[in-house]
Amino acid sequence: MEYTTLLYQVENRIAKITLNVPEKMNALDKKISMELTAVLQEIKNDDNVKVVIITGTGRAFCAGGDISFFKTLDLEGSIEFVKAAQSLVGAFINLPKPIIAAVNGFALGAGLSLALLSDIVISSDKAKFAAAFVNVGLVPDLGALYFLSRLTGLQKAKELVFTGKNFDAEEASRIGIVNIVVEHEKLEAAVSELSEQLAGKPAIAMASAKRLLNMGMDLGIDELLEIEAFAQSRCMQTEDCKEAVDAFLNKRKPVFK
């Protein structure tokens, strides 16, 4: 599939998605939301891909929703747009491969939501974040209401949502939104190093762990242990596990498929 609002490439089992509407600071509209959902579905079906990177061109990772587009929507159109955009949430969460967000610049509103939906966030020290929805009369969307408080705590989430204030990468790291902060010029190298590391890990184990971690946010321990038992038993039968055991016994480094 050809994409007009993003760039897509796969190299060494690593897929890179670059939001590519710099004149609008990669703001989400119907087109970019549909294409991002579609490329994640393409990746889901591509066994050659083990790790995903998402980033943006220009000064922004994603500066939120395209509010100029909102003016064209009536209530029915608004509902249709929001529900279409919400398909991104499932596309991120249900992708059985780790997603690394490389936050190169502004991650505001829906851009913050995309970072929250990602599995690991590496940020430039020049990046700026904001749950900026209130500043344009909106509530957080794309799962931000679900994930933000779970990462930052309820009181901090309320502060960020009610004020809509900007905060820097160091603050984002301190409150649990960002995993790693690096100098802006070193962002690409840091993301490349981590993505290559993950690409060398066993795919089924990572997929199972991602699913269980996401489910574990809402399940009780007994329910999670039941699912864990099935997942672990399945992993034990994989070629990757057998390779790891053989490598351990023979004192060599495992090579996973």
CSV table of C-alpha atoms in Angstrom, one decimal:
chain,number,residue,atom,x,y,z
A,1,MET,CA,0.0,0.0,0.0
A,2,GLU,CA,1.2,3.5,-0.8
A,3,TYR,CA,0.9,6.2,1.9
A,4,THR,CA,0.6,9.9,1.4
A,5,THR,CA,0.8,11.2,5.0
A,6,LEU,CA,3.6,9.0,6.3
A,7,LEU,CA,6.8,7.3,5.3
A,8,TYR,CA,7.2,3.6,5.8
A,9,GLN,CA,10.3,1.4,5.5
A,10,VAL,CA,11.5,-2.0,6.8
A,11,GLU,CA,15.1,-2.8,7.3
A,12,ASN,CA,16.7,-5.6,9.3
A,13,ARG,CA,13.3,-6.6,10.7
A,14,ILE,CA,12.6,-3.1,12.0
A,15,ALA,CA,9.7,-1.1,10.6
A,16,LYS,CA,9.9,2.7,10.8
A,17,ILE,CA,6.8,4.8,10.5
A,18,THR,CA,7.4,8.5,10.1
A,19,LEU,CA,4.5,10.9,10.3
A,20,ASN,CA,5.1,13.2,7.3
A,21,VAL,CA,2.9,16.2,7.3
A,22,PRO,CA,5.4,18.7,8.7
A,23,GLU,CA,3.5,21.8,7.4
A,24,LYS,CA,0.8,20.8,9.9
A,25,MET,CA,3.3,19.5,12.5
A,26,ASN,CA,2.0,16.0,11.8
A,27,ALA,CA,-1.4,16.8,13.3
A,28,LEU,CA,-3.9,14.0,13.0
A,29,ASP,CA,-6.8,14.3,10.7
A,30,LYS,CA,-9.0,11.5,9.1
A,31,LYS,CA,-6.5,10.7,6.4
A,32,ILE,CA,-3.4,10.3,8.6
A,33,SER,CA,-5.4,8.4,11.2
A,34,MET,CA,-6.6,5.9,8.6
A,35,GLU,CA,-3.1,5.5,7.1
A,36,LEU,CA,-1.5,5.0,10.5
A,37,THR,CA,-4.1,2.3,11.3
A,38,ALA,CA,-3.6,0.7,7.9
A,39,VAL,CA,0.2,0.6,8.2
A,40,LEU,CA,0.0,-1.0,11.7
A,41,GLN,CA,-2.3,-3.7,10.2
A,42,GLU,CA,0.2,-4.3,7.4
A,43,ILE,CA,3.0,-4.7,10.1
A,44,LYS,CA,0.8,-7.0,12.1
A,45,ASN,CA,0.6,-9.3,9.1
A,46,ASP,CA,4.3,-9.1,8.2
A,47,ASP,CA,6.3,-11.8,9.9
A,48,ASN,CA,9.4,-10.1,8.7
A,49,VAL,CA,8.9,-7.3,11.2
A,50,LYS,CA,9.8,-7.7,14.8
A,51,VAL,CA,10.0,-4.1,16.1
A,52,VAL,CA,8.3,-0.9,15.2
A,53,ILE,CA,9.5,2.7,15.5
A,54,ILE,CA,7.1,5.7,15.1
A,55,THR,CA,8.4,9.2,14.8
A,56,GLY,CA,7.7,12.5,13.0
A,57,THR,CA,9.3,14.8,10.5
A,58,GLY,CA,10.1,18.4,11.2
A,59,ARG,CA,9.6,20.1,14.6
A,60,ALA,CA,6.9,17.8,15.8
A,61,PHE,CA,6.3,14.2,16.7
A,62,CYS,CA,2.6,14.9,16.5
A,63,ALA,CA,1.1,18.3,17.5
A,64,GLY,CA,-2.4,16.9,18.2
A,65,GLY,CA,-5.5,16.8,16.1
A,66,ASP,CA,-5.9,19.0,13.0
A,67,ILE,CA,-8.4,21.5,14.6
A,68,SER,CA,-8.9,23.2,11.2
A,69,PHE,CA,-10.5,19.9,10.1
A,70,PHE,CA,-12.9,20.0,13.1
A,71,LYS,CA,-14.7,23.1,11.7
A,72,THR,CA,-16.1,21.0,8.9
A,73,LEU,CA,-17.8,18.4,11.2
A,74,ASP,CA,-21.3,18.4,12.5
A,75,LEU,CA,-22.2,16.1,15.5
A,76,GLU,CA,-22.7,13.0,13.3
A,77,GLY,CA,-19.4,13.7,11.5
A,78,SER,CA,-17.6,14.3,14.8
A,79,ILE,CA,-18.8,10.9,16.1
A,80,GLU,CA,-17.7,9.2,12.9
A,81,PHE,CA,-14.3,10.9,13.0
A,82,VAL,CA,-13.6,10.1,16.7
A,83,LYS,CA,-14.6,6.4,16.3
A,84,ALA,CA,-12.4,6.1,13.2
A,85,ALA,CA,-9.5,7.7,15.1
A,86,GLN,CA,-10.1,5.3,18.0
A,87,SER,CA,-9.3,2.4,15.8
A,88,LEU,CA,-5.7,3.5,16.4
A,89,VAL,CA,-5.9,2.5,20.0
A,90,GLY,CA,-6.6,-1.1,19.2
A,91,ALA,CA,-4.0,-1.1,16.4
A,92,PHE,CA,-1.3,0.0,18.9
A,93,ILE,CA,-2.4,-2.2,21.8
A,94,ASN,CA,-3.1,-5.3,19.8
A,95,LEU,CA,0.0,-5.2,17.7
A,96,PRO,CA,2.0,-8.2,18.8
A,97,LYS,CA,5.3,-6.4,18.4
A,98,PRO,CA,7.0,-3.7,20.5
A,99,ILE,CA,6.4,-0.1,19.4
A,100,ILE,CA,9.1,2.4,20.2
A,101,ALA,CA,8.0,6.1,20.0
A,102,ALA,CA,10.9,8.3,19.0
A,103,VAL,CA,9.6,11.7,20.2
A,104,ASN,CA,11.6,14.2,18.1
A,105,GLY,CA,9.7,17.3,19.0
A,106,PHE,CA,6.2,18.5,20.1
A,107,ALA,CA,3.9,15.7,21.4
A,108,LEU,CA,0.8,17.6,22.2
A,109,GLY,CA,-2.8,16.4,22.6
A,110,ALA,CA,-3.3,13.3,20.4
A,111,GLY,CA,0.5,13.3,20.0
A,112,LEU,CA,0.8,12.7,23.7
A,113,SER,CA,-1.8,9.9,23.3
A,114,LEU,CA,0.3,8.2,20.6
A,115,ALA,CA,3.3,8.2,22.9
A,116,LEU,CA,1.2,6.8,25.7
A,117,LEU,CA,0.0,4.0,23.4
A,118,SER,CA,3.6,3.1,22.5
A,119,ASP,CA,5.4,0.4,24.5
A,120,ILE,CA,8.7,2.3,25.0
A,121,VAL,CA,9.2,6.1,24.6
A,122,ILE,CA,12.6,7.6,23.8
A,123,SER,CA,12.6,11.4,23.8
A,124,SER,CA,14.8,14.2,22.5
A,125,ASP,CA,15.7,16.5,25.3
A,126,LYS,CA,14.2,19.3,23.2
A,127,ALA,CA,10.7,17.6,23.0
A,128,LYS,CA,7.7,19.2,24.6
A,129,PHE,CA,4.6,17.4,25.8
A,130,ALA,CA,1.1,18.5,26.8
A,131,ALA,CA,-2.3,17.0,27.4
A,132,ALA,CA,-3.5,20.1,25.5
A,133,PHE,CA,-7.1,19.1,24.8
A,134,VAL,CA,-8.6,21.5,27.3
A,135,ASN,CA,-7.0,24.4,25.5
A,136,VAL,CA,-9.3,23.8,22.5
A,137,GLY,CA,-12.3,22.8,24.5
A,138,LEU,CA,-11.9,19.0,24.3
A,139,VAL,CA,-11.3,16.0,26.5
A,140,PRO,CA,-8.3,13.7,26.1
A,141,ASP,CA,-8.8,11.0,23.5
A,142,LEU,CA,-7.1,8.0,21.9
A,143,GLY,CA,-6.8,6.2,25.2
A,144,ALA,CA,-5.1,9.1,27.1
A,145,LEU,CA,-7.8,9.1,29.8
A,146,TYR,CA,-7.0,5.4,30.4
A,147,PHE,CA,-3.2,5.4,30.3
A,148,LEU,CA,-2.2,8.8,31.7
A,149,SER,CA,-3.4,8.3,35.2
A,150,ARG,CA,-2.0,4.8,35.3
A,151,LEU,CA,1.4,6.2,34.5
A,152,THR,CA,1.5,9.4,36.4
A,153,GLY,CA,-1.0,8.8,39.2
A,154,LEU,CA,-4.5,10.3,39.3
A,155,GLN,CA,-3.7,13.6,40.9
A,156,LYS,CA,-0.9,14.4,38.5
A,157,ALA,CA,-3.0,13.3,35.5
A,158,LYS,CA,-5.8,15.7,36.6
A,159,GLU,CA,-3.3,18.6,36.9
A,160,LEU,CA,-1.9,17.9,33.3
A,161,VAL,CA,-5.4,17.5,31.9
A,162,PHE,CA,-7.1,20.5,33.6
A,163,THR,CA,-4.2,22.9,32.9
A,164,GLY,CA,-3.2,21.7,29.4
A,165,LYS,CA,0.3,23.0,30.2
A,166,ASN,CA,3.5,22.2,28.3
A,167,PHE,CA,6.1,20.1,30.1
A,168,ASP,CA,9.6,19.1,29.0
A,169,ALA,CA,11.1,15.7,28.4
A,170,GLU,CA,12.8,15.5,31.8
A,171,GLU,CA,9.4,16.1,33.5
A,172,ALA,CA,7.9,13.5,31.2
A,173,SER,CA,10.5,11.0,32.3
A,174,ARG,CA,10.1,11.9,36.0
A,175,ILE,CA,6.4,11.2,36.0
A,176,GLY,CA,6.6,8.0,34.0
A,177,ILE,CA,5.6,9.0,30.4
A,178,VAL,CA,9.1,8.8,28.9
A,179,ASN,CA,11.5,5.9,29.4
A,180,ILE,CA,14.7,7.5,28.1
A,181,VAL,CA,15.7,11.1,27.4
A,182,VAL,CA,18.7,11.7,25.1
A,183,GLU,CA,20.4,14.7,23.5
A,184,HIS,CA,18.4,15.7,20.4
A,185,GLU,CA,21.3,14.9,18.1
A,186,LYS,CA,21.6,11.4,19.6
A,187,LEU,CA,17.9,10.4,19.3
A,188,GLU,CA,18.2,8.4,16.1
A,189,ALA,CA,21.3,6.5,17.4
A,190,ALA,CA,19.6,5.7,20.7
A,191,VAL,CA,16.4,4.5,19.0
A,192,SER,CA,18.4,2.4,16.5
A,193,GLU,CA,20.4,0.8,19.3
A,194,LEU,CA,17.3,-0.2,21.2
A,195,SER,CA,15.3,-1.4,18.2
A,196,GLU,CA,18.2,-3.6,17.0
A,197,GLN,CA,18.4,-5.0,20.5
A,198,LEU,CA,14.7,-5.9,20.5
A,199,ALA,CA,14.9,-7.2,17.0
A,200,GLY,CA,17.3,-9.9,18.3
A,201,LYS,CA,14.8,-11.1,20.9
A,202,PRO,CA,12.3,-14.0,20.5
A,203,ALA,CA,9.1,-12.6,18.8
A,204,ILE,CA,6.6,-14.9,20.4
A,205,ALA,CA,7.9,-14.2,23.9
A,206,MET,CA,7.7,-10.5,23.3
A,207,ALA,CA,4.2,-10.7,21.8
A,208,SER,CA,3.0,-12.8,24.8
A,209,ALA,CA,4.6,-10.5,27.3
A,210,LYS,CA,3.1,-7.4,25.7
A,211,ARG,CA,-0.4,-8.9,25.7
A,212,LEU,CA,-0.1,-10.1,29.4
A,213,LEU,CA,1.3,-6.8,30.6
A,214,ASN,CA,-1.6,-4.9,28.9
A,215,MET,CA,-4.1,-7.3,30.3
A,216,GLY,CA,-2.6,-7.2,33.7
A,217,MET,CA,-3.5,-3.6,34.2
A,218,ASP,CA,-7.1,-4.7,34.7
A,219,LEU,CA,-7.0,-8.3,35.8
A,220,GLY,CA,-6.7,-9.8,39.2
A,221,ILE,CA,-3.7,-11.9,40.0
A,222,ASP,CA,-5.6,-15.2,39.8
A,223,GLU,CA,-7.0,-14.4,36.4
A,224,LEU,CA,-3.6,-13.3,35.1
A,225,LEU,CA,-1.9,-16.4,36.4
A,226,GLU,CA,-4.4,-18.6,34.5
A,227,ILE,CA,-3.5,-16.8,31.2
A,228,GLU,CA,0.2,-16.7,32.1
A,229,ALA,CA,0.2,-20.5,32.5
A,230,PHE,CA,-1.1,-21.0,29.0
A,231,ALA,CA,1.2,-18.4,27.5
A,232,GLN,CA,4.3,-19.7,29.2
A,233,SER,CA,3.5,-23.3,28.2
A,234,ARG,CA,3.2,-22.2,24.6
A,235,CYS,CA,6.5,-20.3,24.8
A,236,MET,CA,8.2,-23.4,26.1
A,237,GLN,CA,7.3,-25.2,22.9
A,238,THR,CA,8.7,-22.6,20.5
A,239,GLU,CA,11.8,-23.0,18.5
A,240,ASP,CA,13.2,-19.8,20.1
A,241,CYS,CA,12.9,-21.4,23.6
A,242,LYS,CA,14.5,-24.6,22.4
A,243,GLU,CA,17.3,-22.5,20.8
A,244,ALA,CA,17.9,-20.6,24.1
A,245,VAL,CA,18.1,-23.8,26.1
A,246,ASP,CA,20.5,-25.4,23.7
A,247,ALA,CA,22.6,-22.2,23.6
A,248,PHE,CA,22.7,-22.1,27.4
A,249,LEU,CA,23.8,-25.7,27.7
A,250,ASN,CA,26.5,-25.2,25.1
A,251,LYS,CA,27.7,-21.9,26.3
A,252,ARG,CA,26.9,-19.9,23.2
A,253,LYS,CA,24.8,-16.9,22.3
A,254,PRO,CA,21.3,-17.8,21.1
A,255,VAL,CA,20.1,-16.8,17.6
A,256,PHE,CA,16.4,-16.2,17.5
A,257,LYS,CA,14.2,-16.3,14.4
